[in-house]
Every structure is written in structure tokens, then in C-alpha cells.
CSV table of C-alpha atoms (C1' of nucleotides) in Angstrom, one decimal:
chain,number,residue,atom,x,y,z
C,631,UNK,CA,131.0,94.5,223.8
C,632,UNK,CA,129.2,96.1,221.3
C,633,UNK,CA,127.6,99.6,222.3
C,634,UNK,CA,126.0,102.1,219.8
C,635,UNK,CA,129.7,103.1,217.7
C,636,UNK,CA,130.4,99.7,217.0
C,637,UNK,CA,126.8,98.5,216.2
C,638,UNK,CA,126.9,101.9,213.9
C,639,UNK,CA,130.2,100.7,212.4
C,640,UNK,CA,128.2,97.1,211.4
C,641,UNK,CA,125.2,98.9,210.6
C,642,UNK,CA,127.6,101.1,207.3
C,643,UNK,CA,129.5,98.3,206.7
C,644,UNK,CA,126.7,95.7,206.0
C,645,UNK,CA,125.0,98.8,204.7
C,646,UNK,CA,126.6,98.4,201.1
C,647,UNK,CA,126.7,94.8,200.8
C,648,UNK,CA,122.6,93.3,201.8
C,649,UNK,CA,121.3,96.6,201.0
C,650,UNK,CA,118.7,95.8,197.9
C,651,UNK,CA,120.1,92.0,198.3
C,652,UNK,CA,117.3,89.3,197.7
C,653,UNK,CA,116.6,86.6,201.0
C,654,UNK,CA,117.4,83.0,198.7
C,655,UNK,CA,117.8,80.6,202.0
C,656,UNK,CA,117.8,80.9,205.7
C,657,UNK,CA,119.1,78.3,207.7
C,658,UNK,CA,119.2,78.0,211.9
C,659,UNK,CA,121.9,76.6,213.2
C,660,UNK,CA,120.7,77.6,216.9
C,661,UNK,CA,117.2,78.2,217.8
C,662,UNK,CA,118.2,80.4,221.2
C,663,UNK,CA,119.8,83.0,218.5
C,664,UNK,CA,116.3,83.2,216.9
C,665,UNK,CA,114.4,82.8,220.6
C,666,UNK,CA,112.8,86.7,219.9
C,667,UNK,CA,110.9,85.2,217.1
C,668,UNK,CA,108.5,83.6,218.7
C,669,UNK,CA,106.9,81.9,215.3
C,670,UNK,CA,109.6,80.1,215.9
C,671,UNK,CA,112.7,79.2,213.1
C,672,UNK,CA,110.7,78.1,210.4
C,673,UNK,CA,108.8,80.8,210.3
C,674,UNK,CA,112.2,83.3,210.2
C,675,UNK,CA,112.9,82.0,207.0
C,676,UNK,CA,109.8,81.3,205.5
C,677,UNK,CA,108.7,85.0,205.9
C,678,UNK,CA,112.6,86.1,205.6
C,679,UNK,CA,112.9,84.1,201.7
C,680,UNK,CA,112.1,85.9,198.8
C,681,UNK,CA,112.1,89.4,200.2
C,682,UNK,CA,114.5,92.1,199.7
C,683,UNK,CA,116.3,94.1,201.9
C,684,UNK,CA,116.5,97.2,201.9
C,685,UNK,CA,119.4,99.7,203.4
C,686,UNK,CA,119.6,98.7,207.7
C,687,UNK,CA,118.9,101.0,210.2
C,688,UNK,CA,119.8,101.6,213.7
C,689,UNK,CA,118.4,102.5,217.1
C,690,UNK,CA,120.9,102.6,219.9
C,691,UNK,CA,122.4,98.5,220.0
C,692,UNK,CA,119.3,97.5,217.6
C,693,UNK,CA,119.5,97.0,214.2
C,694,UNK,CA,117.3,96.1,211.3
C,695,UNK,CA,117.2,95.6,208.3
C,696,UNK,CA,113.7,97.0,206.2
C,697,UNK,CA,112.3,94.6,203.9
C,698,UNK,CA,110.6,95.1,200.5
C,699,UNK,CA,107.3,94.6,201.9
C,700,UNK,CA,107.8,97.4,204.2
C,701,UNK,CA,105.4,95.8,206.7
C,702,UNK,CA,108.5,94.3,208.2
C,703,UNK,CA,111.9,94.3,209.3
C,704,UNK,CA,114.5,91.3,210.3
C,705,UNK,CA,116.1,93.3,213.7
C,706,UNK,CA,119.3,91.8,214.8
C,707,UNK,CA,121.0,92.1,218.4
C,708,UNK,CA,124.8,91.7,218.7
C,709,UNK,CA,124.5,90.8,222.7
C,710,UNK,CA,127.4,90.2,224.3
C,711,UNK,CA,129.3,88.9,221.2
C,712,UNK,CA,127.2,89.2,217.7
C,713,UNK,CA,128.7,89.6,214.7
C,714,UNK,CA,127.6,89.9,211.4
C,715,UNK,CA,130.5,88.8,208.2
C,716,UNK,CA,129.9,88.6,204.7
C,717,UNK,CA,131.0,85.4,203.1
C,718,UNK,CA,131.8,83.3,199.9
C,719,UNK,CA,129.6,80.4,200.2
C,720,UNK,CA,131.9,77.5,200.9
C,721,UNK,CA,134.0,79.4,203.4
C,722,UNK,CA,134.3,77.2,206.9
C,723,UNK,CA,131.7,77.8,209.0
C,724,UNK,CA,133.0,79.8,212.0
C,725,UNK,CA,132.6,77.5,215.3
C,726,UNK,CA,129.6,79.5,216.6
C,727,UNK,CA,127.6,80.0,213.2
C,728,UNK,CA,124.3,80.6,214.2
C,729,UNK,CA,122.1,81.8,211.2
C,730,UNK,CA,123.0,81.4,207.7
C,731,UNK,CA,121.4,83.6,205.4
C,732,UNK,CA,122.0,83.0,201.1
C,733,UNK,CA,121.8,86.3,199.3
C,734,UNK,CA,120.6,86.5,195.7
C,735,UNK,CA,121.6,83.5,193.7
C,736,UNK,CA,124.0,82.0,196.6
C,737,UNK,CA,127.1,84.0,195.5
C,738,UNK,CA,127.6,84.7,199.1
C,739,UNK,CA,126.0,84.4,202.1
C,740,UNK,CA,125.6,87.2,205.4
C,741,UNK,CA,126.2,85.1,208.8
C,742,UNK,CA,125.0,85.4,212.0
C,743,UNK,CA,128.1,84.5,214.0
C,744,UNK,CA,127.3,84.8,218.7
C,745,UNK,CA,129.6,83.0,220.8
C,746,UNK,CA,126.9,83.5,224.0
C,747,UNK,CA,123.9,83.2,222.3
C,748,UNK,CA,122.8,86.9,224.2
C,749,UNK,CA,122.3,88.7,220.4
C,750,UNK,CA,119.4,87.1,218.0
C,751,UNK,CA,117.6,87.3,214.9
C,752,UNK,CA,113.8,87.7,214.5
C,753,UNK,CA,110.8,89.4,211.6
C,754,UNK,CA,108.7,91.7,213.3
C,755,UNK,CA,105.9,94.3,211.9
C,756,UNK,CA,107.2,97.9,211.8
C,757,UNK,CA,104.9,101.0,213.2
C,758,UNK,CA,104.5,103.9,211.0
C,759,UNK,CA,107.9,105.5,211.1
C,760,UNK,CA,109.2,102.1,210.3
C,761,UNK,CA,110.4,100.8,213.9
C,762,UNK,CA,109.9,97.2,214.3
C,763,UNK,CA,107.9,96.4,217.7
C,764,UNK,CA,110.6,95.2,220.1
C,765,UNK,CA,112.4,98.2,219.3
C,766,UNK,CA,109.7,100.7,219.6
C,767,UNK,CA,110.2,101.3,224.0
C,768,UNK,CA,114.2,101.9,223.3
C,769,UNK,CA,114.8,105.9,223.5
C,770,UNK,CA,116.5,107.6,220.5
C,771,UNK,CA,120.0,107.9,220.9
C,772,UNK,CA,122.4,110.9,221.0
C,773,UNK,CA,123.0,110.0,217.2
C,774,UNK,CA,119.6,110.7,216.1
C,775,UNK,CA,118.3,113.8,214.4
C,776,UNK,CA,115.1,114.3,216.6
C,777,UNK,CA,117.0,113.7,219.9
C,778,UNK,CA,116.8,115.9,222.5
C,779,UNK,CA,119.3,116.8,225.0
C,780,UNK,CA,117.7,118.8,227.1
C,781,UNK,CA,114.3,116.6,227.6
C,782,UNK,CA,116.7,113.4,227.8
C,783,UNK,CA,118.7,115.7,230.8
C,784,UNK,CA,115.2,116.3,232.3
C,785,UNK,CA,114.1,112.4,232.5
C,786,UNK,CA,117.1,111.2,233.7
C,787,UNK,CA,117.0,113.5,236.9
C,788,UNK,CA,113.1,112.7,237.3
C,789,UNK,CA,114.5,109.5,238.2
C,790,UNK,CA,115.4,107.8,241.7
C,791,UNK,CA,117.8,105.8,241.1
C,792,UNK,CA,122.2,106.7,240.3
C,793,UNK,CA,123.5,108.3,237.6
C,794,UNK,CA,125.1,105.4,235.7
C,795,UNK,CA,121.7,103.2,236.5
C,796,UNK,CA,120.0,105.8,234.1
C,797,UNK,CA,122.4,105.8,231.9
C,798,UNK,CA,122.2,102.4,231.0
C,799,UNK,CA,118.7,102.7,231.0
C,800,UNK,CA,117.7,102.0,227.6
C,801,UNK,CA,114.3,103.6,227.9
C,802,UNK,CA,116.0,106.7,229.0
C,803,UNK,CA,118.8,107.3,226.2
C,804,UNK,CA,119.9,104.2,223.9
C,805,UNK,CA,123.4,103.2,223.2
C,806,UNK,CA,125.7,103.4,226.4
C,807,UNK,CA,126.9,100.6,227.9
C,808,UNK,CA,128.8,99.7,231.0
C,809,UNK,CA,132.2,100.8,228.9
C,810,UNK,CA,131.1,104.4,227.4
C,811,UNK,CA,129.3,104.8,230.5
C,812,UNK,CA,132.2,104.8,232.4
C,813,UNK,CA,134.2,107.2,230.3
C,814,UNK,CA,130.7,109.9,230.2
C,815,UNK,CA,131.2,109.9,234.2
C,816,UNK,CA,134.2,110.2,233.8
C,817,UNK,CA,135.0,112.9,231.4
C,818,UNK,CA,132.0,114.8,232.9
C,819,UNK,CA,133.8,113.7,236.8
C,820,UNK,CA,130.5,112.7,237.9
C,821,UNK,CA,130.7,109.8,240.0
C,822,UNK,CA,128.1,106.0,239.0
C,823,UNK,CA,126.5,106.7,242.3
C,824,UNK,CA,125.3,110.1,242.0
C,825,UNK,CA,121.5,110.3,242.7
C,826,UNK,CA,120.1,111.4,240.2
C,827,UNK,CA,117.6,113.4,241.6
C,828,UNK,CA,120.2,115.5,242.7
C,829,UNK,CA,121.3,116.3,240.0
C,830,UNK,CA,121.7,120.0,238.6
C,831,UNK,CA,120.3,120.3,235.4
C,832,UNK,CA,123.3,121.3,233.9
C,833,UNK,CA,125.2,118.0,235.2
C,834,UNK,CA,122.8,116.0,233.2
C,835,UNK,CA,123.6,117.8,229.9
C,836,UNK,CA,127.0,117.5,230.3
C,837,UNK,CA,127.3,113.8,231.6
C,838,UNK,CA,124.9,113.2,228.2
C,839,UNK,CA,126.9,115.9,225.8
C,840,UNK,CA,130.4,113.4,227.4
C,841,UNK,CA,128.7,110.1,226.6
C,842,UNK,CA,127.8,111.8,222.9
C,843,UNK,CA,131.5,113.0,222.4
C,844,UNK,CA,132.9,109.7,223.3
C,845,UNK,CA,131.0,107.9,221.5
C,846,UNK,CA,131.3,110.1,218.3
C,847,UNK,CA,134.8,109.5,218.8
C,848,UNK,CA,135.1,106.3,218.9
C,849,UNK,CA,133.4,105.4,215.8
C,850,UNK,CA,135.9,107.8,214.4
C,851,UNK,CA,138.6,105.6,215.3
C,852,UNK,CA,136.5,102.4,213.8
C,853,UNK,CA,134.5,101.3,217.0
C,854,UNK,CA,136.5,99.6,220.2
C,855,UNK,CA,138.2,96.3,220.5
C,856,UNK,CA,140.2,94.9,223.1
C,857,UNK,CA,138.4,91.4,223.1
C,858,UNK,CA,139.0,90.4,219.7
C,859,UNK,CA,135.2,88.8,219.2
C,860,UNK,CA,134.5,92.2,217.7
C,861,UNK,CA,135.0,92.1,213.4
C,862,UNK,CA,133.9,94.1,211.3
C,863,UNK,CA,131.4,92.6,208.7
C,864,UNK,CA,134.2,91.2,206.7
C,865,UNK,CA,136.0,89.7,209.6
C,866,UNK,CA,138.4,91.4,210.0
C,867,UNK,CA,139.4,92.7,212.9
C,868,UNK,CA,139.2,97.0,212.9
C,869,UNK,CA,138.2,97.7,216.2
C,870,UNK,CA,140.7,100.4,218.7
C,871,UNK,CA,140.4,101.0,222.0
C,872,UNK,CA,142.3,104.1,222.3
C,873,UNK,CA,140.0,106.5,223.3
C,874,UNK,CA,139.3,105.1,226.9
C,875,UNK,CA,140.7,107.2,229.9
C,876,UNK,CA,139.4,104.7,232.5
C,877,UNK,CA,137.7,101.9,231.7
C,878,UNK,CA,140.0,98.3,231.9
C,879,UNK,CA,142.2,100.7,233.7
C,880,UNK,CA,142.7,99.7,237.3
C,881,UNK,CA,145.8,100.9,238.8
C,882,UNK,CA,146.8,103.4,236.4
C,883,UNK,CA,147.2,106.6,236.6
C,884,UNK,CA,144.0,108.9,236.1
C,885,UNK,CA,144.8,110.9,232.9
C,886,UNK,CA,143.6,114.2,234.5
C,887,UNK,CA,144.7,114.2,238.0
C,888,UNK,CA,147.6,111.0,238.1
C,889,UNK,CA,145.7,109.0,241.0
C,890,UNK,CA,144.5,105.4,240.6
C,891,UNK,CA,141.7,104.5,238.7
C,892,UNK,CA,140.0,102.1,240.8
C,893,UNK,CA,137.2,99.6,240.0
C,894,UNK,CA,134.4,99.2,242.6
C,895,UNK,CA,131.5,96.3,242.1
C,896,UNK,CA,128.2,97.5,240.4
C,897,UNK,CA,125.2,96.0,239.6
C,898,UNK,CA,126.9,92.8,239.5
C,899,UNK,CA,129.6,94.3,237.0
C,900,UNK,CA,132.4,96.6,236.9
C,901,UNK,CA,132.7,100.3,237.4
C,902,UNK,CA,135.9,101.9,236.8
C,903,UNK,CA,136.3,105.3,238.5
C,904,UNK,CA,138.8,107.9,239.7
C,905,UNK,CA,137.4,109.2,243.2
C,906,UNK,CA,139.1,112.0,243.4
C,907,UNK,CA,137.7,113.3,240.0
C,908,UNK,CA,134.2,112.1,240.5
C,909,UNK,CA,133.5,112.6,244.2
C,910,UNK,CA,131.8,109.9,245.0
C,911,UNK,CA,128.4,110.5,247.2
C,912,UNK,CA,127.6,110.9,250.7
C,913,UNK,CA,127.5,107.6,252.1
C,914,UNK,CA,129.1,105.7,249.5
C,915,UNK,CA,132.6,104.2,250.8
C,916,UNK,CA,135.4,105.9,248.1
C,917,UNK,CA,137.7,103.0,247.8
C,918,UNK,CA,135.5,99.8,247.7
C,919,UNK,CA,132.2,98.3,247.0
C,920,UNK,CA,129.3,101.1,246.5
C,921,UNK,CA,126.1,99.5,247.3
T,304,DC,C1',104.5,101.5,236.7
T,305,DG,C1',108.9,102.5,238.7
T,306,DG,C1',113.3,100.5,240.6
T,307,DA,C1',116.3,96.9,241.7
T,308,DG,C1',117.7,91.7,241.5
T,309,DC,C1',118.3,87.7,238.5
T,310,DT,C1',119.2,85.5,234.9
T,311,DC,C1',120.9,83.5,230.0
T,312,DC,C1',125.6,82.1,227.2
T,313,DT,C1',130.6,80.0,226.6
T,314,DG,C1',135.7,80.5,226.8
T,315,DG,C1',139.6,82.6,228.6
T,316,DG,C1',142.0,82.7,233.0
T,317,DG,C1',143.5,82.0,237.5
T,318,DG,C1',144.2,79.0,241.9
T,319,DC,C1',145.5,75.0,243.3
E,1341,DT,C1',148.0,68.6,233.8
E,1342,DG,C1',143.7,68.8,234.8
E,1343,DC,C1',139.5,70.7,237.9
E,1344,DC,C1',136.7,74.1,239.4
E,1345,DC,C1',135.1,78.7,239.9
E,1346,DC,C1',134.7,83.2,238.5
E,1347,DC,C1',134.1,87.1,235.2
E,1348,DA,C1',132.7,89.5,230.7
E,1349,DG,C1',127.5,91.9,230.4
E,1350,DG,C1',122.6,93.3,227.6
E,1351,DA,C1',118.6,93.7,228.5
E,1352,DG,C1',114.0,90.9,228.9
E,1353,DC,C1',112.1,89.1,232.9
E,1354,DT,C1',109.6,89.0,237.9
E,1355,DC,C1',108.8,91.0,241.7
E,1356,DC,C1',108.0,94.5,244.9
DNA sequence: CGGAGCTCCTGGGGGC
DNA sequence: TGCCCCCAGGAGCTCC
């Protein structure tokens, strides 16, 4: 699923194609994909046509394209399955094509394709820092030059919840999803159910550093795939899951200790842990269902 | 306001 | 072969 490294790959790929391009026409093929644009599909199109995209920006998993008027931006979230494709006009529509943007004189198209429609596009005002309305509540991510790891660690420890929940909370630290949360926890040898308030400061800092490291490595490798839903902006499958040590590896030996990786139900989704390396806190069964 | 649970959505896969 | 159910999960929303 697209987490920070995947979204960053898309941002870099799109920068070449869309920066300084003018929007000639917008066609919304599925209203759900623009549901975050409160004024509706026609208004979205009207606000975009004639505008020029500036180089795309990103915070966490949000991507946005500042418009030439510098007062607004087109915000994009890929959700579970969103993709951008840059194509020539006339290429057959993808089965899950949701929004088509014709750029320049119509010589090429930017297509938003999204099977599960968890993602979407909207046009929003930006604040003095250029951050769109719907992104303002999102915390800075570990790649942000103003990201403060110690402050983020303190914020995690001030929460009254378990560690994985805090890592997934985009208002605490952004960009981390289920996959990189599991990877970071494994690297830091911390169990997902550890109480945030009982963590030592160094442990909170270490799991954040592990998250930053694993995401940087994934970005280097071109993002993570294993779900062919994700392709880069030109439709080429270029993402690899090779750096994942625990996620999706139920029953396989832990790369550190050789004991089998376990899959545990957590927050209505899956967590992959080595219960030998990642000691469960008291009260949590080491074999099954933590919550 | 913080925390937790619910819900949106679609296609693939397993079971029968 | 066909059908049903479960699963994947980001994040906004609601409720307490």
C-alpha cells in the first residue's frame, strides 16, 4: 500500500511531467474520487482549468500540486490503490480510471486511476506555508527538514495508547502505514502492543529512527510492491518488497533469531511480529490476538 | 479533546 | 463451475 516512500516516488516521477503544465480540461469519471472537494466535480474542474501546476509537494502520504495563483492547490491522496499515469490521449481508458486531466494543448493526459476509491482529488486553499487545508492536521514526516525526532518521541510517550497505534496516527508522525510500522517495530525490537507511556525516551526515539531508516531504504529501492496495483507514473511496475523483514512473512524464520514470524490481529488488520525479538508486554498473549 | 471503533470500496482467493 | 465470505487498509467520522 502506498506509504511515504511510494508517495515520494510518485511525487518525483510526476514533477517532471506536470510542473509548469497548464490544465486544459478535467473529466471526473467517478464522483467518489472527488468527494473531498465539497463543491462537487463541476466546481473542481472549473477551479483547475486554465491553472498551471507548480512542482508537486508532499507531507506524509498526502501529495499536492500548488496552482499558479499560489493561493490554492490540487490535493491528492492515493488511499489504498490510487495511481497516477501520464499517457498520450487516445490510449484506452484504464478499467478504474476516475479522473482525467488534459494538460497543455491536450498533447498528454494525467490520469488518476483508483480501483478501491479510497483515494481522491480536491482543490483547496493553502496557508502561509503553502499547506492545503486538509493537510494542516497532518504531522511532519521523518523526511521533512523541520521534523523533530525528539519532540515526536515525546509526543508518542505522552499518548495513552499502544505503540503501533501511535506510529500509525498521522497527527503524531506522518507517512508510516501498516507495513513500515511493522518493519520499524521489528528493527527496534519493540512489540506493537507496548504501552506508549511505559516506553523509555530512547526506545521512542529508536523506533522513529528505525521507521525513517526503513522508509529511506525503501525509497532507495524504488518503493515497495507486491500488490501490482502500484505502478509508477508511466505505468511501469518498479517497486520491490525486498527490504521487508517481517511484513507478510507469517511462518517464515525471523532474520535475526530464526524463530517463526507470527501474524496477529490488531486494529482489524494484521501485525507481523517476532515474539522472541519483540517481547510482548505483560498481559498480552505471545501467540495470539493481542486485542 | 483524546482514544477507540466503524465505515467506505473492489477484486482476488479459499472453501464448499 | 459458481457462489459466498473474508481479506487487504488509510483516514475521516462518530461516539464516549
